[in-house]
Coordinates of C-alpha atoms in Angstrom, one line a residue:
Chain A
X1 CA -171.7 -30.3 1.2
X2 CA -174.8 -29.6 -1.3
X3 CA -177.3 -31.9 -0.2
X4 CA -180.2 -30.5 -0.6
X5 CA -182.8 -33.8 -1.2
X6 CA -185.8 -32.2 -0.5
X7 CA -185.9 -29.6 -3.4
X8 CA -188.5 -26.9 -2.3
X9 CA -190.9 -25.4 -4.3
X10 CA -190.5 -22.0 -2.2
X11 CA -187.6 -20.2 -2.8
X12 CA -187.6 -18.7 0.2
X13 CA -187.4 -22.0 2.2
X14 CA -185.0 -23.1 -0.2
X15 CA -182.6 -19.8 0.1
X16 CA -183.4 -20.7 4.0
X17 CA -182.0 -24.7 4.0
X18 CA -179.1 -23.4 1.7
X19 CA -177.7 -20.7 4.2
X20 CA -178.1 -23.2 7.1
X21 CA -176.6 -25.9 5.4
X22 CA -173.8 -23.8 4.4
X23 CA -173.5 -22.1 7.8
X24 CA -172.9 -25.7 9.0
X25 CA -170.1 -26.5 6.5
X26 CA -168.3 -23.3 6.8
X27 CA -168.6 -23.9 11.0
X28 CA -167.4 -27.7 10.5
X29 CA -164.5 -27.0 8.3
X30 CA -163.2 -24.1 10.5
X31 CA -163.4 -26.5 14.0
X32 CA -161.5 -29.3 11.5
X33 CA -158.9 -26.4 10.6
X34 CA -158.9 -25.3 14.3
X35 CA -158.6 -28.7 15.7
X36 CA -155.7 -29.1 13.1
X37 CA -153.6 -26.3 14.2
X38 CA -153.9 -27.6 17.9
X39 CA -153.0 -30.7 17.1
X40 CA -149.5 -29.1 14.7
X41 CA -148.2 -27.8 17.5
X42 CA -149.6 -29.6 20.6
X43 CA -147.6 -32.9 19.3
X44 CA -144.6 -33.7 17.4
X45 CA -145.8 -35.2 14.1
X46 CA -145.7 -38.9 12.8
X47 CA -142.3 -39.2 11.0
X48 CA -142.9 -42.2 9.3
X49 CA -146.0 -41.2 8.0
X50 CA -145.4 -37.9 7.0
X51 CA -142.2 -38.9 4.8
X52 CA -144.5 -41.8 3.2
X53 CA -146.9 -38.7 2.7
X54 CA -144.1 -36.6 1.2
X55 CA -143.1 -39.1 -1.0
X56 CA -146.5 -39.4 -2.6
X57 CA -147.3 -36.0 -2.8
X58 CA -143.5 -35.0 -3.7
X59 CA -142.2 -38.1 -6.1
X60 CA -145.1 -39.4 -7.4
X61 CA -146.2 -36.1 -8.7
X62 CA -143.1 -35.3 -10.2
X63 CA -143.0 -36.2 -13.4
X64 CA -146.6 -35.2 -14.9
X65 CA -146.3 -32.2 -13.5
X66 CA -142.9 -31.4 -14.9
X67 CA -144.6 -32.7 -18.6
X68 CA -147.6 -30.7 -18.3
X69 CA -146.1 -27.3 -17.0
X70 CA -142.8 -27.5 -19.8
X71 CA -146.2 -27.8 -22.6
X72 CA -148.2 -24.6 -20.7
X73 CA -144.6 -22.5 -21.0
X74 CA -143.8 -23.3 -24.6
X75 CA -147.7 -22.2 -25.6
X76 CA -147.6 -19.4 -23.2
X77 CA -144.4 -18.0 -25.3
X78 CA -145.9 -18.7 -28.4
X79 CA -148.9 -16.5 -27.8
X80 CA -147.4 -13.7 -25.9
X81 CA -144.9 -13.3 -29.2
X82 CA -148.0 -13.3 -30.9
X83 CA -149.8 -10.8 -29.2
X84 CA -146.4 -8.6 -28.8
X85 CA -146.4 -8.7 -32.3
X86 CA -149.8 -7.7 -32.8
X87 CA -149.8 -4.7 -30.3
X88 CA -145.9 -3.2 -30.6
X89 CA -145.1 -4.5 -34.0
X90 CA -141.8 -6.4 -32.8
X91 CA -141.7 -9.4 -30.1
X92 CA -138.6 -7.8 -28.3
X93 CA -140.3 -7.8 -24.9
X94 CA -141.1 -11.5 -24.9
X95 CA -138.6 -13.2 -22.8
X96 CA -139.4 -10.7 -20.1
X97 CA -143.0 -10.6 -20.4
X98 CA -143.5 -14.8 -20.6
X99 CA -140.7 -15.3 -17.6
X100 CA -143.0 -13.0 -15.7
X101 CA -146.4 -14.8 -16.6
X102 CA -144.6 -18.0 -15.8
X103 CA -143.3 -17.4 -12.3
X104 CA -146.0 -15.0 -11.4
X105 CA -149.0 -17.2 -12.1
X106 CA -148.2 -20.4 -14.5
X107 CA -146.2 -22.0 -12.1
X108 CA -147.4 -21.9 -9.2
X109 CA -151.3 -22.5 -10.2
X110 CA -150.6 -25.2 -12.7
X111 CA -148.7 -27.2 -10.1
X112 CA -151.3 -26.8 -7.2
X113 CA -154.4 -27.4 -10.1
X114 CA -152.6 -30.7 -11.4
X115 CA -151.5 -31.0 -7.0
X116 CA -155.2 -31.0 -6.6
X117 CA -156.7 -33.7 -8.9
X118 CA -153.9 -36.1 -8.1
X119 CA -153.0 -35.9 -4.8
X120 CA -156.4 -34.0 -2.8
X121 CA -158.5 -36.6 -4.9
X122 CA -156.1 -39.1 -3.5
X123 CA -156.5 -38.3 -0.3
X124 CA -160.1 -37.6 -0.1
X125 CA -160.7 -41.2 -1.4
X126 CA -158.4 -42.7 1.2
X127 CA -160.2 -40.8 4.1
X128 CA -163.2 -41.4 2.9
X129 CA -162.9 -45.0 2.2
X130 CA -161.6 -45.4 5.7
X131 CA -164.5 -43.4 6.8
X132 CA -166.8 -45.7 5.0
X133 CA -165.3 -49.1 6.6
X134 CA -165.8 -47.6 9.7
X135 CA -161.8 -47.4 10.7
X136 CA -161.9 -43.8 11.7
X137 CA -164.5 -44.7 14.3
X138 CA -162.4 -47.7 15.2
X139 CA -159.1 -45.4 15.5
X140 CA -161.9 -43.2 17.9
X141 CA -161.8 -45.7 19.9
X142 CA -158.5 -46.7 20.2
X143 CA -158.0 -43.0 22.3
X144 CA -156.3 -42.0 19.0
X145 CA -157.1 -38.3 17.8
X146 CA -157.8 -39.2 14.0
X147 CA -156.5 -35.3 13.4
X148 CA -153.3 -35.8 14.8
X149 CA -153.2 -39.0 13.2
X150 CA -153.9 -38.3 9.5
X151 CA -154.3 -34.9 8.8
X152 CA -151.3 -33.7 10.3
X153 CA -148.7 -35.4 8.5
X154 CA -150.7 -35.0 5.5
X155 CA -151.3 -31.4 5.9
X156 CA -147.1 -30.9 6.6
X157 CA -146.6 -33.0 3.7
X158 CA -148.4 -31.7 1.2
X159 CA -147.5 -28.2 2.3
X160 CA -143.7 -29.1 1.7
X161 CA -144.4 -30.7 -1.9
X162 CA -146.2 -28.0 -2.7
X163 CA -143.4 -25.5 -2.3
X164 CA -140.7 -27.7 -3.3
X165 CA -142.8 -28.7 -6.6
X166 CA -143.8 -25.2 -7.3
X167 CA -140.0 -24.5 -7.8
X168 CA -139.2 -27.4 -9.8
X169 CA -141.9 -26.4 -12.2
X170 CA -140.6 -22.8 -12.5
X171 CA -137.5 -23.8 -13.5
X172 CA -138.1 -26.0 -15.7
X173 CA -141.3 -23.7 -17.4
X174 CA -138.1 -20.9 -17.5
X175 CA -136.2 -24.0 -19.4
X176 CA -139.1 -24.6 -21.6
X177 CA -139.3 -21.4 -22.3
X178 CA -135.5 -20.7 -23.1
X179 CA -135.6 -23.7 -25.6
X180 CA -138.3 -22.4 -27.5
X181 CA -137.6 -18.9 -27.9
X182 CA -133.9 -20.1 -28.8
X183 CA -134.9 -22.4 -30.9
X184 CA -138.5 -20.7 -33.0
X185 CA -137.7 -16.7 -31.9
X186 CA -134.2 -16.4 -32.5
X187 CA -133.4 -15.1 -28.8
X188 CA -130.2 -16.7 -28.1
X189 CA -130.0 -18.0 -24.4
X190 CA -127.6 -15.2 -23.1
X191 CA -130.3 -12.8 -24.7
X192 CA -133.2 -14.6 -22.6
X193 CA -131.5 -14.2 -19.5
X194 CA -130.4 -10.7 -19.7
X195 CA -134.1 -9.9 -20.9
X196 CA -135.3 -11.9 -18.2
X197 CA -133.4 -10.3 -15.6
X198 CA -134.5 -6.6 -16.0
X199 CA -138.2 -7.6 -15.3
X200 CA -138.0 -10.5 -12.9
X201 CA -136.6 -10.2 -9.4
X202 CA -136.1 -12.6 -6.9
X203 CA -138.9 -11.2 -4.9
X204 CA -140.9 -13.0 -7.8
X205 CA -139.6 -16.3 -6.8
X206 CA -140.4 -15.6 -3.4
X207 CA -143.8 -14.5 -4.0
X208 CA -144.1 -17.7 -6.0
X209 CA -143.3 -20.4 -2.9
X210 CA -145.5 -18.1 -0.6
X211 CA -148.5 -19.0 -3.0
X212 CA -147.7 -22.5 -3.7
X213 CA -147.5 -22.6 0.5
X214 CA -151.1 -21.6 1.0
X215 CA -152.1 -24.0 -1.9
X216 CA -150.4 -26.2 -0.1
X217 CA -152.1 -26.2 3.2
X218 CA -155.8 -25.7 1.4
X219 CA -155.5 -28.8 -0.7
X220 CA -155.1 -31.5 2.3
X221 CA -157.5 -29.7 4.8
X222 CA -160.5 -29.6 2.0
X223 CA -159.6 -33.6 1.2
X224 CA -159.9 -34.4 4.6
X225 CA -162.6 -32.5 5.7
X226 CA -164.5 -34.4 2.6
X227 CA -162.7 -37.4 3.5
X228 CA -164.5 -37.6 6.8
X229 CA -167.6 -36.5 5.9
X230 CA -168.1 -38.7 3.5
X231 CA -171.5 -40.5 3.6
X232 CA -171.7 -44.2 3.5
X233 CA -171.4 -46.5 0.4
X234 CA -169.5 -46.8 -2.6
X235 CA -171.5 -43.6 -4.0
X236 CA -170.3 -41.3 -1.0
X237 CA -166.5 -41.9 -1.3
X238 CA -166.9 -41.0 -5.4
X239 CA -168.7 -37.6 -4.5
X240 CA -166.1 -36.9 -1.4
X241 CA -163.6 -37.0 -3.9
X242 CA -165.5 -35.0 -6.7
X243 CA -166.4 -32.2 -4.1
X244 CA -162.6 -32.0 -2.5
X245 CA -161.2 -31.8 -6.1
X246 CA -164.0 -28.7 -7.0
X247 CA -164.1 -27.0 -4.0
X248 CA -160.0 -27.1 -3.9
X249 CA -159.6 -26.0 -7.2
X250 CA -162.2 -23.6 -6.5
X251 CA -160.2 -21.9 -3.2
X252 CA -157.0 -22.2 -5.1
X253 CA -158.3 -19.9 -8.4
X254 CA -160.1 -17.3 -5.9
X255 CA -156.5 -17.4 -3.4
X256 CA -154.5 -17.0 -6.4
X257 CA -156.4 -14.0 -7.2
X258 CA -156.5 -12.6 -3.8
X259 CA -152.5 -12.9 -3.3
X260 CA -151.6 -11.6 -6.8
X261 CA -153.8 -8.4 -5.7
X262 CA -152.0 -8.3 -2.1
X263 CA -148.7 -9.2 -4.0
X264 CA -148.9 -6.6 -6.4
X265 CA -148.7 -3.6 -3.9
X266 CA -145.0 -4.9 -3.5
X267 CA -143.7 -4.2 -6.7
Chain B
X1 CA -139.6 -49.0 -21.2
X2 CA -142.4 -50.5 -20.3
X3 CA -143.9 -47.3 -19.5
X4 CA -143.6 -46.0 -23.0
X5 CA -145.2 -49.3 -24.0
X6 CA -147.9 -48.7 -21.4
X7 CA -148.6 -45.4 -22.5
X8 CA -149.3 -46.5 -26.3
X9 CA -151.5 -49.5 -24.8
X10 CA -153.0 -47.2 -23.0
X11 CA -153.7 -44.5 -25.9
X12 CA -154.3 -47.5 -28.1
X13 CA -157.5 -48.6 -25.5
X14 CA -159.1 -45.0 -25.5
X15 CA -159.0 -44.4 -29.5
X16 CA -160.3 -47.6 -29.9
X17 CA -163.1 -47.0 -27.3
X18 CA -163.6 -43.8 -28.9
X19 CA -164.2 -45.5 -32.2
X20 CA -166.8 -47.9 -30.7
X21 CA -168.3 -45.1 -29.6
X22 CA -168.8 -43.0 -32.8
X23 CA -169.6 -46.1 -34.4
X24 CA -172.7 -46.8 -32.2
X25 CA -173.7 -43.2 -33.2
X26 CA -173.6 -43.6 -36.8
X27 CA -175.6 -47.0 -36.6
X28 CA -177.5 -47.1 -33.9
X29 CA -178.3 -43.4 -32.6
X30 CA -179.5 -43.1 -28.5
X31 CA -182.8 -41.4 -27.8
X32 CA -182.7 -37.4 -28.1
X33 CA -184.2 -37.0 -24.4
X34 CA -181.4 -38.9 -23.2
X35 CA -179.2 -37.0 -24.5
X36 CA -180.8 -33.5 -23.3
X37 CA -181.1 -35.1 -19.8
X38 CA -177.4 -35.1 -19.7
X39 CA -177.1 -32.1 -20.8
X40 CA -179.5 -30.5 -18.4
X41 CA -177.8 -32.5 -15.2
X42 CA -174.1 -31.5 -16.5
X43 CA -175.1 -27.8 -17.2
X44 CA -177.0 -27.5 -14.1
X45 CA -174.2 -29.0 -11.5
X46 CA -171.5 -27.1 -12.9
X47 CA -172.4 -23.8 -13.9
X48 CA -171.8 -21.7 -10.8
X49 CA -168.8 -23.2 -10.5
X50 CA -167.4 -22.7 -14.4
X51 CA -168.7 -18.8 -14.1
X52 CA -167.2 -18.2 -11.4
X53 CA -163.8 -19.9 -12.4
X54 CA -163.9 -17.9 -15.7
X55 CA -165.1 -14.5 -13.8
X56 CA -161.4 -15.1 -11.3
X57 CA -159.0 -16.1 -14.6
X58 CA -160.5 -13.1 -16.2
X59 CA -159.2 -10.7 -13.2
X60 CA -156.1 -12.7 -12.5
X61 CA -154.8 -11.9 -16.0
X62 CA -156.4 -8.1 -16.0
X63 CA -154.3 -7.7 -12.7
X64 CA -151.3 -9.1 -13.8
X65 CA -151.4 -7.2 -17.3
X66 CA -151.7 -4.0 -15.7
X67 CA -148.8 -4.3 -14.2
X68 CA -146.6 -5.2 -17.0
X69 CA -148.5 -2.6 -20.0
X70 CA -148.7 0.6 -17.2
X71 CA -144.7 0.6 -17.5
X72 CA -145.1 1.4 -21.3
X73 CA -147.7 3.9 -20.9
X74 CA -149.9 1.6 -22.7
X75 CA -152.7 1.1 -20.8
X76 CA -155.3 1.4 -23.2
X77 CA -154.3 -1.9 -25.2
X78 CA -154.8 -2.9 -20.9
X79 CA -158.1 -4.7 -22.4
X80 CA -157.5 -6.1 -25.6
X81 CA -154.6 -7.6 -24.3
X82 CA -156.0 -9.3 -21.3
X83 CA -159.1 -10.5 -23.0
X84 CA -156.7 -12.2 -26.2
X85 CA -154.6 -13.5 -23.6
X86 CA -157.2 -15.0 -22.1
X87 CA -159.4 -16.4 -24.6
X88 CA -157.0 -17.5 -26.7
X89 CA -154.8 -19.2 -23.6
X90 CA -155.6 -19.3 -20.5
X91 CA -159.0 -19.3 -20.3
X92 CA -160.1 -22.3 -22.3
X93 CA -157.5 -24.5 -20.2
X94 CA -158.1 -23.4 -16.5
X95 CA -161.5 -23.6 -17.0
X96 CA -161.3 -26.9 -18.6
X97 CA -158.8 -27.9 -15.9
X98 CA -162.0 -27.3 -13.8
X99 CA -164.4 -29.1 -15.6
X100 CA -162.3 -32.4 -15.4
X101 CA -162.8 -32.2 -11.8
X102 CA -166.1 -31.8 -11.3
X103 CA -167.9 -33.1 -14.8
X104 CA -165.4 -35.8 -15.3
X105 CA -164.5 -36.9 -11.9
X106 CA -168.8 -37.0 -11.4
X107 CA -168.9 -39.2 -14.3
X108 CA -166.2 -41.5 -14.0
X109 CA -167.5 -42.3 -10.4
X110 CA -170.8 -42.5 -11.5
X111 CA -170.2 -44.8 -14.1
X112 CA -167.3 -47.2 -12.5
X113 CA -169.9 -47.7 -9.9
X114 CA -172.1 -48.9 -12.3
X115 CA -169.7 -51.2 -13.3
X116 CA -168.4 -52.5 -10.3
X117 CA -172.1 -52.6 -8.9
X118 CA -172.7 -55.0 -12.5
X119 CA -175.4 -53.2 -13.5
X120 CA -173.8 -52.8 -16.6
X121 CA -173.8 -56.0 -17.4
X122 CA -177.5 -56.1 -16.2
X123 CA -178.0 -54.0 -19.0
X124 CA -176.1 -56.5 -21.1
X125 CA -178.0 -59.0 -19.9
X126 CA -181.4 -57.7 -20.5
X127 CA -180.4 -57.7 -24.6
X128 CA -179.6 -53.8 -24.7
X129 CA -176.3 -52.4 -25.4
X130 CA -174.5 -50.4 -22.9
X131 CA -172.7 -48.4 -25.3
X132 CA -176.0 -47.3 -26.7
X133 CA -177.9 -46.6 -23.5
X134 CA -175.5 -45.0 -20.7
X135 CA -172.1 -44.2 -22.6
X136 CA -173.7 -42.5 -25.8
X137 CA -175.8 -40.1 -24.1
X138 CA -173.4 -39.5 -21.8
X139 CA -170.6 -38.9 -24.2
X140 CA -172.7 -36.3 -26.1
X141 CA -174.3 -34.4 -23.5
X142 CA -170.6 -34.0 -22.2
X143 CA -169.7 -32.9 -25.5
X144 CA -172.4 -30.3 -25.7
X145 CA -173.2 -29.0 -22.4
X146 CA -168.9 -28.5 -21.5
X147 CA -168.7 -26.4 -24.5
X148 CA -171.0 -24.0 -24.2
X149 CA -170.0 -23.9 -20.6
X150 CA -166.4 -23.1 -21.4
X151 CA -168.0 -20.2 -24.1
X152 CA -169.9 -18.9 -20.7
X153 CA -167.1 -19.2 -18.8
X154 CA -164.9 -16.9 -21.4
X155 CA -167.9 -14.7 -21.9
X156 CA -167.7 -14.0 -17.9
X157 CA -164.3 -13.6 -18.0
X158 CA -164.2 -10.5 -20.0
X159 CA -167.1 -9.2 -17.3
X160 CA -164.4 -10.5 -14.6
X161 CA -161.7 -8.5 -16.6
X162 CA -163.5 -5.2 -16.6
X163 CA -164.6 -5.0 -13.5
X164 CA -161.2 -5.7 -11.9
X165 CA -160.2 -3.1 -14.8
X166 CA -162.7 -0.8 -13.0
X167 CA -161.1 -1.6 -9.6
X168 CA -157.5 -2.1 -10.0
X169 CA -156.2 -0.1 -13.1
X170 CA -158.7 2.3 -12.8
X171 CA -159.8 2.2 -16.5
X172 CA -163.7 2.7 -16.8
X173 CA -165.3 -0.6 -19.1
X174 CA -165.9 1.5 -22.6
X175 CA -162.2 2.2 -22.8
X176 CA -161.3 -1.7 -21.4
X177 CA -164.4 -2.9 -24.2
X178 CA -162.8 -0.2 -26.8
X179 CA -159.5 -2.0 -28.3
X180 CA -160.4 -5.5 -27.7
X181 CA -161.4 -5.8 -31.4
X182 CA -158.9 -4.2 -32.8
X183 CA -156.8 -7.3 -31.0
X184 CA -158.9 -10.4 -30.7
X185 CA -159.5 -11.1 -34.2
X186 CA -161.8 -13.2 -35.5
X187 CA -159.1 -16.1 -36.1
X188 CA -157.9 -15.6 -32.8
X189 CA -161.4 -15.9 -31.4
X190 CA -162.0 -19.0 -33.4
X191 CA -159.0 -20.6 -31.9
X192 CA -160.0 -19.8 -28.0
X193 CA -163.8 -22.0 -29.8
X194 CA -162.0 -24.7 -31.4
X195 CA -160.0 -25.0 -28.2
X196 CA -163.0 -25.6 -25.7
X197 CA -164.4 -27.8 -28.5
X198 CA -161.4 -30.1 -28.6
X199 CA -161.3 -30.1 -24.8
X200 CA -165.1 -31.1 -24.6
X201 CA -164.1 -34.2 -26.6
X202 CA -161.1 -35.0 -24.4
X203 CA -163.1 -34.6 -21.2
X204 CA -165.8 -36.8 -22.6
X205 CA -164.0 -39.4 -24.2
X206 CA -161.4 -39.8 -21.3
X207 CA -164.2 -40.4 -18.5
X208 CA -166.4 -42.2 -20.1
X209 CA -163.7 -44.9 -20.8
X210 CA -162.5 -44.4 -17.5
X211 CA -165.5 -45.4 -16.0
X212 CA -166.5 -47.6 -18.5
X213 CA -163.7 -50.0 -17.7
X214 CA -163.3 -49.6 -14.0
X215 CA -162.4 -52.4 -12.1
X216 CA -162.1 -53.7 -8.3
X217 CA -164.3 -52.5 -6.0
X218 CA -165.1 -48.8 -4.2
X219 CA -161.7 -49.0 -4.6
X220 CA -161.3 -49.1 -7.9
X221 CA -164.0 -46.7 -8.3
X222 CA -161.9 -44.3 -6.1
X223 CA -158.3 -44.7 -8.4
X224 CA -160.6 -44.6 -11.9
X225 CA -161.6 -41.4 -10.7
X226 CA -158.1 -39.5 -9.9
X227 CA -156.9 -41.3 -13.0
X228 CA -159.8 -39.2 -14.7
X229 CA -158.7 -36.0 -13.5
X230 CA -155.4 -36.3 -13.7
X231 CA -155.5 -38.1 -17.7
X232 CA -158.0 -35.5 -18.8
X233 CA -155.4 -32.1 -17.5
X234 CA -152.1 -34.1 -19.2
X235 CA -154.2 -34.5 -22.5
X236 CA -155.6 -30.8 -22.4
X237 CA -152.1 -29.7 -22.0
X238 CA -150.8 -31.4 -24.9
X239 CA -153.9 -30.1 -26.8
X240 CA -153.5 -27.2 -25.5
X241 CA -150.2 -26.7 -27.3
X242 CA -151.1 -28.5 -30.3
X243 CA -153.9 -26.6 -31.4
X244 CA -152.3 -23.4 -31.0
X245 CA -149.1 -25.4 -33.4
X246 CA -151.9 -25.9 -35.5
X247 CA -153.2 -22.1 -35.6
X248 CA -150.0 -20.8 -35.7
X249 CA -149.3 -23.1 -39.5
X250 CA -152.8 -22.5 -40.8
X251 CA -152.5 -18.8 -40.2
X252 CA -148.5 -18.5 -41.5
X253 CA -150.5 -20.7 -44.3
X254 CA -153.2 -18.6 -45.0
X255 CA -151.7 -15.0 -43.9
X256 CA -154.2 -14.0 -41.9
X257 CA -153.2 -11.8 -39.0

């Protein structure tokens, strides 16, 4: 968390409070990652809570994201048969190129993006509201680990949606997709698929879930570890949630990038 | 149903909100320091994070190109490629997707607590409009300061492009820099502008009403502000694809290539 108050006129002393402030973060968030992956397997999660958690992230997310990724396919075909066009003077290629965009990056990154600011800002307000009324402290003392008790079924929740989503919104950005290039390009349907076929494999699809898995597990652990450092008043929970949201969206464009490179020593 | 009629309630509410606003602007104008404030504070918070979102899309699509153009032997176009797709495309919209979280997700909070703490209506109270003195400045500094940060962001990811042209594809920068304007044109580079420009609108118009009109408690404050972020990506999506419908007719219009 950026709070630096006292803004110094030194830049040395400021360089100084920002590394220690940030070495503090980055040693908070790894014990609340730590104490998380302890508590996954040194317990058998909450059932109840983690299919109520599923069902937000999963179901209630279902819909806009489905809207939102079938618009990103039909503009992504459009400009890559305008840029085929441009560069080899026919659009022949198109079906293959756009499926590959699509289930290489589109998919995956829209869903966890649109993930993030519904769901991680959800959560970050939740913890951090419950923070706020003092109920994690009460839960403290209760002898109940407020890890085990929130962020686990949260964190196995929202890893499932994740990948489950992720696939939904492939499909039907590849559906999208067909539409649109049947109905404005003139590729028939059978056309798409054979053209489709000799550039994506299912090693593609696979690589897609294994991306929308790690998005999965960074967007609950940066909401909660906002969540319960959230400072007090109505002011703090707004900023948790604005800081979970950036700093999620953040670690997903930097991950994406860091898997495609990893990824694309498989090909 | 009822959603659909929600949905046109609900699109009714912001256009009309949005015409309130542009009306106080034509009549009664805000202070210009006001204004710049904003645009200072906005700038300021969410540079780093817009450059360095734009310097990652940049090498995400120069990676992902060079897969796909070093099959046809065409690795030259490697640049020009990447850099159209991603100013006309991808860019504009995951760094605006950014934005909302941080520029409008600050505001909307900012703003509904405002509301819910009534010092709005203090304002109203003390015989000034609140439109005129916390919404207008806000609206336009948004306006301003989030497009020339999605222009930076673009701008850094054509630095973000080459270098990872430099690391991955092994092509040195003049040869990456060489064809990119022989394919980014100057229509398709005004398209990638009026893109951020239309999202800067979206983004400001959507939280600003979303805060403006935030009701019951932190709470509230807490739901106004995921219904910001999560408004503001659905609309840039639609835009998204409507102003490259538009592009597409005025350029089949006008025959320019």
């Amino acid at each position: 968390m950026m709070s630096i108050k006292t803004v110094s006129a030194n830049p040395f002393s400021a360089l100084g409070h920002f590394l220690i402030v940030s070495f503090k973060d980055i040693r908070s968030f790894s014990q609340l990652v730590g104490a998380t992956l302890v508590q996954l397997f040194a317990h058998l999660p909450r059932k109840k809570e983690t299919f109520q958690q599923l069902y937000f992230v999963a179901n209630g997310s279902l819909w806009t994201i489905a809207f939102c990724v079938t618009f990103a396919s039909i503009v992504t075909i459009l400009e890559s048969s305008f840029h085929m066009k441009i560069v080899i003077q026919n659009d022949s290629m198109v079906p293959g190129f756009a499926s590959v965009l699509i289930l290489r990056e589109l998919g995956s990154v829209v869903t966890a993006l649109l993930l993030t600011s519904r769901v991680g800002a959800g959560m970050a307000a939740e913890i951090g509201s419950m923070k706020v009324t003092e109920q994690i402290d009460a839960l403290k003392m209760l002898g109940i680990n407020p890890v085990r008790f929130l962020v686990v079924p949260r964190l196995i929740a929202s890893t499932i949606g994740c990948v489950i989503l992720s696939i939904i919104a492939n499909m039907v950005c590849i559906l999208a997709a067909m539409i649109v290039a049947d109905q404005f390009l003139g590729y028939s349907i059978g056309l798409f698929l054979t053209a489709m076929r000799r550039f994506v494999d299912f090693q593609d699809i696979i690589f897609a879930s294994i991306k929308a898995f790690c998005f999965g597990i960074v967007i609950p652990l940066m909401s909660c570890y906002f969540g319960f450092n959230c400072k007090s008043g109505a002011d703090g929970v707004g900023r948790a949630t604005t800081q979970s949201v950036v700093f999620a969206s953040v670690a997903i464009i930097v991950l994406d990038f860091i898997l495609s490179y990893t990824f694309s020593y498989f090909y | 149903m009822k959603s659909g009629v929600l949905f046109v309630n609900r699109l009714g509410e912001i256009l009309l909100f949005l015409g309130e606003v542009l009306k106080t602007l034509w009549k009664r104008p805000c202070k210009l320091e006001l204004v710049l404030e904003q645009v200072w504070h906005v700038t300021i918070q969410s540079f780093p994070t817009t450059a360095m979102a734009g310097f990652f899309v940049g090498g995400i699509m120069t990676v992902q190109f060079a897969m796909l153009v070093s099959e046809f032997g065409a690795s030259a176009y490697l640049g020009g490629l990447a850099t159209s797709a991603t100013i006309r495309e991808i860019g504009p919209m995951l760094i605006a997707f950014m934005l909302s979280g941080k520029v409008g997700a600050f505001t909307s909070a900012e703003l509904g607590t405002m509301k819910v703490t009534e010092q709005i209506d203090a304002i109203r109270c003390l015989g000034a409009d609140p439109i005129q003195e916390i919404i207008l400045p806000r609206f336009l500094g948004i306006i301003i300061s989030s497009f020339f940060l999605l222009t930076g962001g673009l701008m850094l990811s054509v630095i973000g492009g080459s270098t990872l042209g430099i690391l991955f594809a092994g092509i040195n920068p003049q040869e990456y820099v060489r064809h990119i304007p022989t394919i980014l044109g100057f229509p398709s580079l005004m398209s990638g502008l009026v893109k951020c420009m239309s999202y800067a609108l979206v983004l400001a118009t959507i939280c600003t009403f979303m805060g403006y009109f935030t009701t019951g408690g932190a709470k509230g404050v807490g739901r106004s502000v995921v219904n910001t972020s999560v408004l503001t990506m659905v609309t840039i999506v639609v835009f998204d694809w409507g102003t490259s419908f538009l592009g597409q007719l005025l350029m089949s219009w006008f025959a320019v290539g």
